[in-house]
């Protein structure tokens, strides 16, 4: 069932928020000023913070194209005001609800099983993030950056650096990202460099181990 969060009846709304089990769709008036959008976003998410109750969700933006800094600002606002853990952003041309379901449920299962954690921000060159738990990164992993996790790695953004999931030998670990172009990828003891990746894609994808090879599959092609 879809839930719609609306403002005062009779007034033109600059922001309409729609929520389902797996994520949010935030529609923004393309003709409104960006500052007005931010103001109404803050008001609506402040009013509805209790409704979400620290939910873990994916998000889609509709109505207008945001720049990268604007997108980061909006995500930060939603996270800070409503305390929503956003694990993924999808474009409206994707099969969003199925992708929401796959990414969010895999992430939640990982967090529940291994007491995972969130990291907010982009990892840049020479930065190294190591964790005993599964990790959800709200940003990119740029070329030259490294993420090492004993559990799963979920990236709300692009992977261009080095990522190592299942670092202590967990061959069931996975890596998920919105754009999967790693320099080096490793799951358990199996390494796949840029040259050997089966699919270099800017679509939401998941990397998993099958035998002695790492395969990357678009999330929308998975069966569940």
PDB file of C-alpha atoms in Angstrom:
ATOM      1  CA  UNK A   1       0.000   0.000   0.000  1.00  0.00           C
ATOM      2  CA  UNK A   2       1.293   3.420  -0.907  1.00  0.00           C
ATOM      3  CA  UNK A   3       1.309   6.242   1.623  1.00  0.00           C
ATOM      4  CA  UNK A   4       1.227   9.859   0.522  1.00  0.00           C
ATOM      5  CA  UNK A   5       2.353  12.677   2.778  1.00  0.00           C
ATOM      6  CA  UNK A   6       0.611  15.879   1.775  1.00  0.00           C
ATOM      7  CA  UNK A   7       0.602  19.469   2.886  1.00  0.00           C
ATOM      8  CA  UNK A   8      -2.240  21.897   3.383  1.00  0.00           C
ATOM      9  CA  UNK A   9      -5.155  21.314   1.017  1.00  0.00           C
ATOM     10  CA  UNK A  10      -5.724  24.053  -1.529  1.00  0.00           C
ATOM     11  CA  UNK A  11      -2.131  25.290  -1.636  1.00  0.00           C
ATOM     12  CA  UNK A  12       0.191  24.431  -4.503  1.00  0.00           C
ATOM     13  CA  UNK A  13       2.753  22.078  -3.095  1.00  0.00           C
ATOM     14  CA  UNK A  14       6.384  22.456  -4.055  1.00  0.00           C
ATOM     15  CA  UNK A  15       7.162  19.022  -2.634  1.00  0.00           C
ATOM     16  CA  UNK A  16       5.093  15.834  -2.566  1.00  0.00           C
ATOM     17  CA  UNK A  17       6.463  12.859  -0.661  1.00  0.00           C
ATOM     18  CA  UNK A  18       5.230   9.357  -1.432  1.00  0.00           C
ATOM     19  CA  UNK A  19       6.247   6.404   0.675  1.00  0.00           C
ATOM     20  CA  UNK A  20       5.938   2.660   0.250  1.00  0.00           C
ATOM     21  CA  UNK A  21       7.432  -0.284   2.130  1.00  0.00           C
ATOM     22  CA  UNK A  22      10.839   0.025   0.537  1.00  0.00           C
ATOM     23  CA  UNK A  23      11.436   3.666  -0.188  1.00  0.00           C
ATOM     24  CA  UNK A  24      10.503   7.253  -0.817  1.00  0.00           C
ATOM     25  CA  UNK A  25       9.582   9.104  -3.971  1.00  0.00           C
ATOM     26  CA  UNK A  26      10.152  12.831  -3.553  1.00  0.00           C
ATOM     27  CA  UNK A  27       8.448  14.918  -6.255  1.00  0.00           C
ATOM     28  CA  UNK A  28       9.708  18.506  -6.525  1.00  0.00           C
ATOM     29  CA  UNK A  29       8.026  21.314  -8.443  1.00  0.00           C
ATOM     30  CA  UNK A  30      10.300  22.048 -11.447  1.00  0.00           C
ATOM     31  CA  UNK A  31       9.213  25.710 -11.463  1.00  0.00           C
ATOM     32  CA  UNK A  32       9.893  26.444  -7.789  1.00  0.00           C
ATOM     33  CA  UNK A  33      13.087  28.056  -6.519  1.00  0.00           C
ATOM     34  CA  UNK A  34      15.565  25.588  -5.070  1.00  0.00           C
ATOM     35  CA  UNK A  35      15.594  27.446  -1.745  1.00  0.00           C
ATOM     36  CA  UNK A  36      11.815  27.101  -1.568  1.00  0.00           C
ATOM     37  CA  UNK A  37      12.134  23.377  -2.250  1.00  0.00           C
ATOM     38  CA  UNK A  38      14.604  23.020   0.624  1.00  0.00           C
ATOM     39  CA  UNK A  39      12.341  24.967   2.980  1.00  0.00           C
ATOM     40  CA  UNK A  40       9.301  22.816   2.218  1.00  0.00           C
ATOM     41  CA  UNK A  41      11.358  19.619   2.396  1.00  0.00           C
ATOM     42  CA  UNK A  42      12.562  20.575   5.864  1.00  0.00           C
ATOM     43  CA  UNK A  43       9.019  21.404   7.010  1.00  0.00           C
ATOM     44  CA  UNK A  44       7.497  18.179   5.690  1.00  0.00           C
ATOM     45  CA  UNK A  45      10.199  15.857   6.934  1.00  0.00           C
ATOM     46  CA  UNK A  46      10.202  17.579  10.337  1.00  0.00           C
ATOM     47  CA  UNK A  47       6.457  17.024  10.592  1.00  0.00           C
ATOM     48  CA  UNK A  48       6.737  13.377   9.503  1.00  0.00           C
ATOM     49  CA  UNK A  49       9.909  12.357  11.396  1.00  0.00           C
ATOM     50  CA  UNK A  50       7.904  10.348  13.925  1.00  0.00           C
ATOM     51  CA  UNK A  51       6.146   8.548  11.088  1.00  0.00           C
ATOM     52  CA  UNK A  52       9.386   7.167   9.632  1.00  0.00           C
ATOM     53  CA  UNK A  53      10.916   6.129  12.989  1.00  0.00           C
ATOM     54  CA  UNK A  54      14.530   5.692  11.867  1.00  0.00           C
ATOM     55  CA  UNK A  55      13.505   3.714   8.768  1.00  0.00           C
ATOM     56  CA  UNK A  56      16.022   2.402   6.241  1.00  0.00           C
ATOM     57  CA  UNK A  57      14.929   3.339   2.727  1.00  0.00           C
ATOM     58  CA  UNK A  58      15.915   4.058  -0.843  1.00  0.00           C
ATOM     59  CA  UNK A  59      14.857   7.304  -2.528  1.00  0.00           C
ATOM     60  CA  UNK A  60      13.890   8.543  -5.981  1.00  0.00           C
ATOM     61  CA  UNK A  61      13.714  12.206  -6.976  1.00  0.00           C
ATOM     62  CA  UNK A  62      11.087  13.311  -9.498  1.00  0.00           C
ATOM     63  CA  UNK A  63      10.090  16.555 -11.143  1.00  0.00           C
ATOM     64  CA  UNK A  64      13.462  18.241 -11.480  1.00  0.00           C
ATOM     65  CA  UNK A  65      17.086  17.350 -12.066  1.00  0.00           C
ATOM     66  CA  UNK A  66      19.343  18.038  -9.095  1.00  0.00           C
ATOM     67  CA  UNK A  67      23.039  18.766  -9.360  1.00  0.00           C
ATOM     68  CA  UNK A  68      25.347  16.493  -7.394  1.00  0.00           C
ATOM     69  CA  UNK A  69      25.843  19.108  -4.589  1.00  0.00           C
ATOM     70  CA  UNK A  70      22.075  19.692  -4.440  1.00  0.00           C
ATOM     71  CA  UNK A  71      21.404  15.966  -4.274  1.00  0.00           C
ATOM     72  CA  UNK A  72      23.888  15.602  -1.417  1.00  0.00           C
ATOM     73  CA  UNK A  73      22.311  18.580   0.365  1.00  0.00           C
ATOM     74  CA  UNK A  74      18.809  17.121   0.070  1.00  0.00           C
ATOM     75  CA  UNK A  75      19.956  13.686   1.243  1.00  0.00           C
ATOM     76  CA  UNK A  76      21.726  15.296   4.196  1.00  0.00           C
ATOM     77  CA  UNK A  77      18.614  17.277   5.069  1.00  0.00           C
ATOM     78  CA  UNK A  78      16.367  14.208   4.987  1.00  0.00           C
ATOM     79  CA  UNK A  79      18.848  12.186   7.034  1.00  0.00           C
ATOM     80  CA  UNK A  80      19.362  14.893   9.664  1.00  0.00           C
ATOM     81  CA  UNK A  81      15.760  16.017  10.033  1.00  0.00           C
ATOM     82  CA  UNK A  82      13.832  12.745   9.728  1.00  0.00           C
ATOM     83  CA  UNK A  83      16.608  10.356  10.842  1.00  0.00           C
ATOM     84  CA  UNK A  84      16.010   8.184   7.791  1.00  0.00           C
ATOM     85  CA  UNK A  85      18.873   5.927   6.752  1.00  0.00           C
ATOM     86  CA  UNK A  86      19.018   6.289   2.962  1.00  0.00           C
ATOM     87  CA  UNK A  87      20.810   3.354   1.389  1.00  0.00           C
ATOM     88  CA  UNK A  88      20.271   4.055  -2.284  1.00  0.00           C
ATOM     89  CA  UNK A  89      19.155   6.649  -4.858  1.00  0.00           C
ATOM     90  CA  UNK A  90      17.445   5.515  -8.043  1.00  0.00           C
ATOM     91  CA  UNK A  91      16.553   7.302 -11.249  1.00  0.00           C
ATOM     92  CA  UNK A  92      12.900   7.262 -12.266  1.00  0.00           C
ATOM     93  CA  UNK A  93      13.664   5.290 -15.408  1.00  0.00           C
ATOM     94  CA  UNK A  94      14.532   2.200 -13.343  1.00  0.00           C
ATOM     95  CA  UNK A  95      12.094  -0.420 -12.138  1.00  0.00           C
ATOM     96  CA  UNK A  96      12.251   1.342  -8.794  1.00  0.00           C
ATOM     97  CA  UNK A  97      10.087  -0.706  -6.474  1.00  0.00           C
ATOM     98  CA  UNK A  98      11.806  -3.989  -7.342  1.00  0.00           C
ATOM     99  CA  UNK A  99      15.223  -2.354  -6.967  1.00  0.00           C
ATOM    100  CA  UNK A 100      14.145  -0.770  -3.673  1.00  0.00           C
ATOM    101  CA  UNK A 101      13.115  -4.184  -2.442  1.00  0.00           C
ATOM    102  CA  UNK A 102      16.349  -5.908  -3.380  1.00  0.00           C
ATOM    103  CA  UNK A 103      18.810  -3.285  -2.115  1.00  0.00           C
ATOM    104  CA  UNK A 104      16.952  -2.362   1.063  1.00  0.00           C
ATOM    105  CA  UNK A 105      16.144  -5.916   2.127  1.00  0.00           C
ATOM    106  CA  UNK A 106      19.692  -7.135   1.452  1.00  0.00           C
ATOM    107  CA  UNK A 107      21.018  -4.161   3.431  1.00  0.00           C
ATOM    108  CA  UNK A 108      18.603  -4.672   6.310  1.00  0.00           C
ATOM    109  CA  UNK A 109      19.347  -8.390   6.461  1.00  0.00           C
ATOM    110  CA  UNK A 110      23.039  -7.588   6.571  1.00  0.00           C
ATOM    111  CA  UNK A 111      22.623  -5.009   9.322  1.00  0.00           C
ATOM    112  CA  UNK A 112      20.426  -7.275  11.410  1.00  0.00           C
ATOM    113  CA  UNK A 113      22.717 -10.245  11.060  1.00  0.00           C
ATOM    114  CA  UNK A 114      26.031  -8.535  11.636  1.00  0.00           C
ATOM    115  CA  UNK A 115      25.141  -5.294  13.422  1.00  0.00           C
ATOM    116  CA  UNK A 116      26.224  -3.279  10.422  1.00  0.00           C
ATOM    117  CA  UNK A 117      26.837   0.426  10.337  1.00  0.00           C
ATOM    118  CA  UNK A 118      26.522   3.517   8.145  1.00  0.00           C
ATOM    119  CA  UNK A 119      29.270   5.809   6.877  1.00  0.00           C
ATOM    120  CA  UNK A 120      28.135   9.216   5.635  1.00  0.00           C
ATOM    121  CA  UNK A 121      30.432  10.834   3.074  1.00  0.00           C
ATOM    122  CA  UNK A 122      32.569  10.153   0.018  1.00  0.00           C
ATOM    123  CA  UNK A 123      35.838   8.269   0.438  1.00  0.00           C
ATOM    124  CA  UNK A 124      38.586   9.981  -1.512  1.00  0.00           C
ATOM    125  CA  UNK A 125      42.088   9.077  -2.651  1.00  0.00           C
ATOM    126  CA  UNK A 126      44.282   7.480   0.043  1.00  0.00           C
ATOM    127  CA  UNK A 127      41.399   7.163   2.494  1.00  0.00           C
ATOM    128  CA  UNK A 128      40.913   3.678   3.950  1.00  0.00           C
ATOM    129  CA  UNK A 129      37.755   2.493   5.726  1.00  0.00           C
ATOM    130  CA  UNK A 130      38.020  -0.812   7.583  1.00  0.00           C
ATOM    131  CA  UNK A 131      35.158  -2.338   9.554  1.00  0.00           C
ATOM    132  CA  UNK A 132      34.387  -5.490  11.497  1.00  0.00           C
ATOM    133  CA  UNK A 133      30.755  -5.224  10.324  1.00  0.00           C
ATOM    134  CA  UNK A 134      28.751  -4.822   7.158  1.00  0.00           C
ATOM    135  CA  UNK A 135      28.809  -1.206   5.956  1.00  0.00           C
ATOM    136  CA  UNK A 136      26.446   1.086   4.062  1.00  0.00           C
ATOM    137  CA  UNK A 137      28.293   4.070   2.570  1.00  0.00           C
ATOM    138  CA  UNK A 138      26.249   7.186   1.831  1.00  0.00           C
ATOM    139  CA  UNK A 139      28.586   8.495  -0.850  1.00  0.00           C
ATOM    140  CA  UNK A 140      31.153   7.363  -3.427  1.00  0.00           C
ATOM    141  CA  UNK A 141      34.291   5.263  -3.164  1.00  0.00           C
ATOM    142  CA  UNK A 142      36.626   7.187  -5.427  1.00  0.00           C
ATOM    143  CA  UNK A 143      39.706   5.887  -7.243  1.00  0.00           C
ATOM    144  CA  UNK A 144      42.519   5.453  -4.732  1.00  0.00           C
ATOM    145  CA  UNK A 145      40.160   4.908  -1.772  1.00  0.00           C
ATOM    146  CA  UNK A 146      39.775   1.527  -0.071  1.00  0.00           C
ATOM    147  CA  UNK A 147      36.917  -0.134   1.824  1.00  0.00           C
ATOM    148  CA  UNK A 148      37.474  -3.398   3.703  1.00  0.00           C
ATOM    149  CA  UNK A 149      34.591  -5.124   5.493  1.00  0.00           C
ATOM    150  CA  UNK A 150      34.228  -8.508   7.133  1.00  0.00           C
ATOM    151  CA  UNK A 151      30.593  -8.416   5.984  1.00  0.00           C
ATOM    152  CA  UNK A 152      28.796  -6.842   3.026  1.00  0.00           C
ATOM    153  CA  UNK A 153      29.422  -3.466   1.380  1.00  0.00           C
ATOM    154  CA  UNK A 154      26.521  -1.332   0.110  1.00  0.00           C
ATOM    155  CA  UNK A 155      27.471   1.940  -1.606  1.00  0.00           C
ATOM    156  CA  UNK A 156      24.969   4.729  -2.196  1.00  0.00           C
ATOM    157  CA  UNK A 157      27.004   6.078  -5.075  1.00  0.00           C
ATOM    158  CA  UNK A 158      29.815   4.996  -7.374  1.00  0.00           C
ATOM    159  CA  UNK A 159      32.591   2.502  -6.701  1.00  0.00           C
ATOM    160  CA  UNK A 160      35.814   3.386  -8.512  1.00  0.00           C
ATOM    161  CA  UNK A 161      38.347   2.435  -5.859  1.00  0.00           C
ATOM    162  CA  UNK A 162      39.174  -0.802  -4.055  1.00  0.00           C
ATOM    163  CA  UNK A 163      36.466  -2.745  -2.215  1.00  0.00           C
ATOM    164  CA  UNK A 164      36.916  -5.960  -0.217  1.00  0.00           C
ATOM    165  CA  UNK A 165      33.870  -7.689   1.282  1.00  0.00           C
ATOM    166  CA  UNK A 166      33.960 -10.853   3.390  1.00  0.00           C
ATOM    167  CA  UNK A 167      37.505  -9.964   4.367  1.00  0.00           C
ATOM    168  CA  UNK A 168      37.860 -12.835   6.858  1.00  0.00           C
ATOM    169  CA  UNK A 169      36.710 -15.435   4.345  1.00  0.00           C
ATOM    170  CA  UNK A 170      32.934 -14.998   4.085  1.00  0.00           C
ATOM    171  CA  UNK A 171      32.275 -16.235   0.541  1.00  0.00           C
ATOM    172  CA  UNK A 172      28.574 -15.297   0.821  1.00  0.00           C
ATOM    173  CA  UNK A 173      29.367 -11.613   1.209  1.00  0.00           C
ATOM    174  CA  UNK A 174      28.267  -9.208  -1.529  1.00  0.00           C
ATOM    175  CA  UNK A 175      28.999  -5.698  -2.801  1.00  0.00           C
ATOM    176  CA  UNK A 176      26.208  -3.441  -4.059  1.00  0.00           C
ATOM    177  CA  UNK A 177      26.557  -0.012  -5.687  1.00  0.00           C
ATOM    178  CA  UNK A 178      24.665   2.386  -7.912  1.00  0.00           C
ATOM    179  CA  UNK A 179      27.618   2.521 -10.297  1.00  0.00           C
ATOM    180  CA  UNK A 180      30.042  -0.395 -10.253  1.00  0.00           C
ATOM    181  CA  UNK A 181      33.413   0.514 -11.769  1.00  0.00           C
ATOM    182  CA  UNK A 182      35.969  -0.634  -9.193  1.00  0.00           C
ATOM    183  CA  UNK A 183      39.712  -0.516  -9.672  1.00  0.00           C
ATOM    184  CA  UNK A 184      40.056  -3.669  -7.578  1.00  0.00           C
ATOM    185  CA  UNK A 185      37.275  -5.810  -6.129  1.00  0.00           C
ATOM    186  CA  UNK A 186      37.723  -8.661  -3.685  1.00  0.00           C
ATOM    187  CA  UNK A 187      35.249 -11.012  -2.004  1.00  0.00           C
ATOM    188  CA  UNK A 188      36.730 -13.378   0.578  1.00  0.00           C
ATOM    189  CA  UNK A 189      40.000 -14.570  -0.999  1.00  0.00           C
ATOM    190  CA  UNK A 190      38.999 -14.002  -4.636  1.00  0.00           C
ATOM    191  CA  UNK A 191      40.310 -10.905  -6.401  1.00  0.00           C
ATOM    192  CA  UNK A 192      38.898  -9.323  -9.559  1.00  0.00           C
ATOM    193  CA  UNK A 193      40.736  -6.390 -11.094  1.00  0.00           C
ATOM    194  CA  UNK A 194      39.254  -3.864 -13.518  1.00  0.00           C
ATOM    195  CA  UNK A 195      40.424  -5.956 -16.466  1.00  0.00           C
ATOM    196  CA  UNK A 196      38.517  -9.068 -15.436  1.00  0.00           C
ATOM    197  CA  UNK A 197      35.176  -7.591 -14.440  1.00  0.00           C
ATOM    198  CA  UNK A 198      32.372  -9.226 -16.398  1.00  0.00           C
ATOM    199  CA  UNK A 199      30.184  -6.132 -16.531  1.00  0.00           C
ATOM    200  CA  UNK A 200      31.239  -2.527 -16.143  1.00  0.00           C
ATOM    201  CA  UNK A 201      28.033  -0.653 -15.524  1.00  0.00           C
ATOM    202  CA  UNK A 202      26.537   2.571 -14.257  1.00  0.00           C
ATOM    203  CA  UNK A 203      23.334   0.752 -13.297  1.00  0.00           C
ATOM    204  CA  UNK A 204      22.579  -0.408  -9.746  1.00  0.00           C
ATOM    205  CA  UNK A 205      24.472  -3.682  -9.523  1.00  0.00           C
ATOM    206  CA  UNK A 206      25.494  -6.426  -7.132  1.00  0.00           C
ATOM    207  CA  UNK A 207      28.761  -8.355  -7.091  1.00  0.00           C
ATOM    208  CA  UNK A 208      28.838 -11.861  -5.676  1.00  0.00           C
ATOM    209  CA  UNK A 209      31.156 -14.837  -5.665  1.00  0.00           C
ATOM    210  CA  UNK A 210      30.402 -17.896  -7.773  1.00  0.00           C
ATOM    211  CA  UNK A 211      33.083 -20.501  -7.441  1.00  0.00           C
ATOM    212  CA  UNK A 212      36.411 -18.818  -8.113  1.00  0.00           C
ATOM    213  CA  UNK A 213      35.064 -15.802  -9.981  1.00  0.00           C
ATOM    214  CA  UNK A 214      33.300 -12.584  -9.027  1.00  0.00           C
ATOM    215  CA  UNK A 215      30.267 -11.738 -11.127  1.00  0.00           C
ATOM    216  CA  UNK A 216      28.474  -8.395 -11.346  1.00  0.00           C
ATOM    217  CA  UNK A 217      24.770  -8.489 -12.170  1.00  0.00           C
ATOM    218  CA  UNK A 218      22.316  -5.620 -12.686  1.00  0.00           C
ATOM    219  CA  UNK A 219      19.898  -5.691  -9.767  1.00  0.00           C
ATOM    220  CA  UNK A 220      16.848  -5.590 -12.041  1.00  0.00           C
ATOM    221  CA  UNK A 221      17.915  -8.888 -13.651  1.00  0.00           C
ATOM    222  CA  UNK A 222      17.983 -10.820 -10.401  1.00  0.00           C
ATOM    223  CA  UNK A 223      15.267 -13.275  -9.475  1.00  0.00           C
ATOM    224  CA  UNK A 224      13.697 -13.399  -6.019  1.00  0.00           C
TER     225      UNK A 224
END
